[in-house]
Coordinates of C-alpha atoms in Angstrom, one line a residue:
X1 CA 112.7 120.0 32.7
X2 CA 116.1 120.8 32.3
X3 CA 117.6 121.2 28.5
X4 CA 119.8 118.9 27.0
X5 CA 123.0 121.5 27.1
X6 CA 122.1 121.5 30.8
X7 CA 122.6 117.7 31.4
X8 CA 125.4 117.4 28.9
X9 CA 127.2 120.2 31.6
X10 CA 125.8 118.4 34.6
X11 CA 127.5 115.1 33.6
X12 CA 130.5 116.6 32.2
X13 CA 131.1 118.4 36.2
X14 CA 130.6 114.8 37.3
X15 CA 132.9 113.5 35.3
X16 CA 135.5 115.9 36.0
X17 CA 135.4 114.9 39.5
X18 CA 136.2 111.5 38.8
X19 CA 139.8 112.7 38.0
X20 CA 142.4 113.1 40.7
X21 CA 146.0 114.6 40.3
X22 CA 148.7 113.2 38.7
X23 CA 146.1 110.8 36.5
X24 CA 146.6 110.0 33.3
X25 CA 143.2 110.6 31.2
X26 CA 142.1 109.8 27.8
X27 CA 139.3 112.5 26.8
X28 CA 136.4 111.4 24.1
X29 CA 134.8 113.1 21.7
X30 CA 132.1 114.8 20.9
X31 CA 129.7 117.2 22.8
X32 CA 129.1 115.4 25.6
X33 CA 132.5 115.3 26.0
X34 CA 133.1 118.3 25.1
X35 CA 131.2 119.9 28.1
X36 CA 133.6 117.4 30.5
X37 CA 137.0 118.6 28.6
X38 CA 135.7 122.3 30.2
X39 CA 134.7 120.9 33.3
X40 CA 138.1 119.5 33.6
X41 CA 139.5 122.8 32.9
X42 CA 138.3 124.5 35.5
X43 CA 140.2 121.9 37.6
X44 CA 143.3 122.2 35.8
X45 CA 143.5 126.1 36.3
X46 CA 142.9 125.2 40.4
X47 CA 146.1 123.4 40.2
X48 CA 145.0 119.9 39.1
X49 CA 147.9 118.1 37.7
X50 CA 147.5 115.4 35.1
X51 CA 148.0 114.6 31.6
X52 CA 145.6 113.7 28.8
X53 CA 145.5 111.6 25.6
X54 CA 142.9 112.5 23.2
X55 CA 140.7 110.3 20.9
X56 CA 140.4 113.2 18.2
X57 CA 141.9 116.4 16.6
X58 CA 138.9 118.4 17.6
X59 CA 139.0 117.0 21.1
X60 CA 143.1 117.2 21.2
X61 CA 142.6 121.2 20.1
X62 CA 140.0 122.2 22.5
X63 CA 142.5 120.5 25.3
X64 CA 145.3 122.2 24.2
X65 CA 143.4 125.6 23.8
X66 CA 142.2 125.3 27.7
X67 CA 145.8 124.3 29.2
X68 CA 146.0 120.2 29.5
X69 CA 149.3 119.0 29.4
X70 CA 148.6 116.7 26.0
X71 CA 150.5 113.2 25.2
X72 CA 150.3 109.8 23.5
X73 CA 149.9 106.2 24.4
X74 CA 153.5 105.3 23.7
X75 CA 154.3 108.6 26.0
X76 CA 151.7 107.8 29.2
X77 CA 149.8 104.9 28.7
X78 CA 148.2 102.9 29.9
X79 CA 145.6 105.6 31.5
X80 CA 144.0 105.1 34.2
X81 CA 140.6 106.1 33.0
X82 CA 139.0 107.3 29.8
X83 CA 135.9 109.6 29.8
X84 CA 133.8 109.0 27.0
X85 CA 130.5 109.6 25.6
X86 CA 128.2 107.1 23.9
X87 CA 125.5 106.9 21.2
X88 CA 123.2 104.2 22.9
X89 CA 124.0 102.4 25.8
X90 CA 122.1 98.6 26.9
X91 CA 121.0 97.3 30.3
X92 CA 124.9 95.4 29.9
X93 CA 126.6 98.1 29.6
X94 CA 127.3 97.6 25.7
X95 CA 127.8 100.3 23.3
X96 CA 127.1 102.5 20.0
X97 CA 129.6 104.9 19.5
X98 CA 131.2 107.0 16.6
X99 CA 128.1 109.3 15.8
X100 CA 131.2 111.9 15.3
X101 CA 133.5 109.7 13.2
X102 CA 136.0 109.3 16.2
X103 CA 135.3 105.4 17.4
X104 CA 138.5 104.2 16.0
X105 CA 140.6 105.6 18.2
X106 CA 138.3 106.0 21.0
X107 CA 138.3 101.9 20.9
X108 CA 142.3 102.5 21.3
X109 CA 142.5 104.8 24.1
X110 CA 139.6 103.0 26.3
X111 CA 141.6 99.7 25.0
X112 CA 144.5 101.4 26.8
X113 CA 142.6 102.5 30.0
X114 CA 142.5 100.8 33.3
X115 CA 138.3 102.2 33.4
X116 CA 135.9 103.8 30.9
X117 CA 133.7 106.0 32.2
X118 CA 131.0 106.9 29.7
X119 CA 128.8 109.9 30.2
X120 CA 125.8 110.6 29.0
X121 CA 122.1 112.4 29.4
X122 CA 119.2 109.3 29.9
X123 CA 118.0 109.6 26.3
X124 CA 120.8 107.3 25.3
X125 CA 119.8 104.3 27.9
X126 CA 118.2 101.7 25.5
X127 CA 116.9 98.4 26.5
X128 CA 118.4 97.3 23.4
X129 CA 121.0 98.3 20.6
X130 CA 119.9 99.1 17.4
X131 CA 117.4 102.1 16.6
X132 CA 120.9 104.2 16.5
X133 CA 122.5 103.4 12.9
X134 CA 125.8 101.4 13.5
X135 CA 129.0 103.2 12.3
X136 CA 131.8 101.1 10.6
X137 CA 134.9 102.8 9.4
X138 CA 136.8 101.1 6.7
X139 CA 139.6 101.6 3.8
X140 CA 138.5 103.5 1.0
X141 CA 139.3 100.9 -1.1
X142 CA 136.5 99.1 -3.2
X143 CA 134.6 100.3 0.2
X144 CA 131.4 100.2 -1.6
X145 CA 131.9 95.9 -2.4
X146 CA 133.4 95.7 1.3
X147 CA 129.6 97.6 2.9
X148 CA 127.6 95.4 0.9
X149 CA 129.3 92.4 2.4
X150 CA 128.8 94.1 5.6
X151 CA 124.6 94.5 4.5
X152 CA 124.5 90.9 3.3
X153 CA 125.9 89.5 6.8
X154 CA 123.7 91.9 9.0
X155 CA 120.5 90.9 7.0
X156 CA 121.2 87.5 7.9
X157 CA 122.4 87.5 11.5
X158 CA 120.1 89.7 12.4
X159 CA 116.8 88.9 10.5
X160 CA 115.9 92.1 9.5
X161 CA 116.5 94.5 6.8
X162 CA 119.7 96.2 7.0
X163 CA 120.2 99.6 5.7
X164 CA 123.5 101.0 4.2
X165 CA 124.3 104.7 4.0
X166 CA 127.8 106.1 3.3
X167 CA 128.5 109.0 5.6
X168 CA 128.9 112.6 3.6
X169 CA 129.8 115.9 4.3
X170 CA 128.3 117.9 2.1
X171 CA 129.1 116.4 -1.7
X172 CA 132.0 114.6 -0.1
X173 CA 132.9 111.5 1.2
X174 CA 133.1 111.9 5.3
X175 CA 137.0 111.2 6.4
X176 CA 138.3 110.5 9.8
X177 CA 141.1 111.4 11.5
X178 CA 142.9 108.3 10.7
X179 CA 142.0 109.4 6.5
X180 CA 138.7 106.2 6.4
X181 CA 135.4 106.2 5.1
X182 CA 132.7 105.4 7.4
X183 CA 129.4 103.6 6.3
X184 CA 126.5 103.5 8.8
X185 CA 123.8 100.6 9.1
X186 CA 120.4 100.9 10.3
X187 CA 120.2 97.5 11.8
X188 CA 116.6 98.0 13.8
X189 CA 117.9 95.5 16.4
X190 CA 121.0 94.3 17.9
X191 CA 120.0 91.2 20.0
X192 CA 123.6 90.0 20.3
X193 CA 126.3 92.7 20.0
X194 CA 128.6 90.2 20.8
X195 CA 128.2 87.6 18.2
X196 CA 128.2 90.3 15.9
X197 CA 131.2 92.2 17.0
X198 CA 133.0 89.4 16.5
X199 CA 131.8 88.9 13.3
X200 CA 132.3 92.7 11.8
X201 CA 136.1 91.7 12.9
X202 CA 136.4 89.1 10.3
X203 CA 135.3 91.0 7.2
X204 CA 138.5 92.2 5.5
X205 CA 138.4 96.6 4.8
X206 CA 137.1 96.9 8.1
X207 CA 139.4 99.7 10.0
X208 CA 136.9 99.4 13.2
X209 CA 133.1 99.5 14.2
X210 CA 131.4 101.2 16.8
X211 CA 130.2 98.4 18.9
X212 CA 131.6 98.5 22.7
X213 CA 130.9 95.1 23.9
X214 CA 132.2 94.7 27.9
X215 CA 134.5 97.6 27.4
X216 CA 132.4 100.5 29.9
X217 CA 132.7 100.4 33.9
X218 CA 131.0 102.8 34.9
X219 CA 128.2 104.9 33.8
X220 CA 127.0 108.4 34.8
X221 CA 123.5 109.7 33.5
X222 CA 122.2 113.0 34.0
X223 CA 118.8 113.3 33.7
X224 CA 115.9 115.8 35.1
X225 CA 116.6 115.1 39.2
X226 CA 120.2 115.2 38.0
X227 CA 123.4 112.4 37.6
X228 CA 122.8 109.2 38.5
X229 CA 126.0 106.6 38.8
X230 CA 125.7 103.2 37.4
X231 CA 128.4 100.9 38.1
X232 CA 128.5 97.7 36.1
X233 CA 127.6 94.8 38.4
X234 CA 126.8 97.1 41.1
X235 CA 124.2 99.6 42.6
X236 CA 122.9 102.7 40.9
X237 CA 123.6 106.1 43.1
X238 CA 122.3 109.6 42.6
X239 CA 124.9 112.2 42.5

């Protein structure tokens, strides 16, 4: 069976090929990622031509380290495709993300992208959303008053018992890029990510949360036989 590390460098190869020159890319964050932003490279010192908008600092460093030609939205956009990872991913194509803090602006950049690709190893296909804790970055402000709000409205819409967790590192409060506090919530379940994205977009402090409802087009999931492409709406191929 092949390691994780393995299918993370797999996917990230696939991924790379997805990219022609003269695109313009937005590139995720985290590990998964990761292994794509050095797929990519490889391109780029072939002679692949594009240019790149990145969703973190640690993801914006590594680019610059290996040679991308780095920008913003207001320089490039909109991109033509985003290549993301993903914490847990439904039979819809909807989302967790922000395990590494970074959703915020990974919801901009995909925002800003005429296709999301999200890559991943088969361990993240779900049949539902949930059983990964739910990351919501908001204002540090009375952030404390503004999660239990959050709690009190999960319990209810979705008929379980919510945890509520602060993310730390170390001693300290975890901060993102954009200088927020994040707050994760064990929700068990997510029958309607929908309803309750919607909802989460109401509650004043909130920055952004890390459900992607609608926002992926195509999928591509290594596993032990190898990547498998899953377009939304359409028919599943083996790479």
């Amino acid at each position: 069976m092949a390691h994780q590390d393995q299918l993370k460098q797999w996917v990230g190869e696939a991924a790379a090929q997805e990219i022609s020159d003269g695109m313009h890319v937005g590139i995720g964050t985290g590990s998964t990622a990761e292994a794509f932003i050095h797929a990519l490279a490889s391109h780029i010192q072939k002679g692949l031509d594009i240019k790149a908008v990145a969703t973190s600092q640690r993801s914006h460093d590594l680019c610059c380290q290996l040679g991308f030609d780095m920008g913003t939205l207001a320089d490039i956009g909109p991109l033509d495709v985003t290549i993301d990872g993903a914490d847990e991913i439904d039979p819809s194509f909807h989302l967790i993300k922000g395990g590494g803090g970074a959703h915020l602006r990974e919801k901009i950049v995909a925002s800003a992208s005429h296709r999301l690709v999200i890559i991943a190893d088969n361990s993240k296909l779900v049949p539902q959303l949930g059983q990964f804790p739910l990351p919501v970055e908001m204002i540090a402000f009375e952030a404390a008053y503004t999660a239990r709000m959050i709690q009190s409205m999960l319990c209810e819409l979705l008929d379980v018992d919510v945890q509520a967790k602060q993310r730390f590192v170390g001693d300290a409060p975890f901060v993102t890029d954009s200088g927020n506090w994040i707050w994760d919530f064990h929700c068990q379940r997510i029958t309607d990510p929908e309803t309750l994205a919607l909802a989460l977009d109401t509650v004043p402090g909130v920055v952004e949360h890390g459900l992607f409802v609608g926002m992926a087009d195509l999928l591509l999931v290594a596993g032990p036989e190898g990547v498998e492409r899953m377009e939304k709406g359409g028919d599943d191929e083996a790479l």
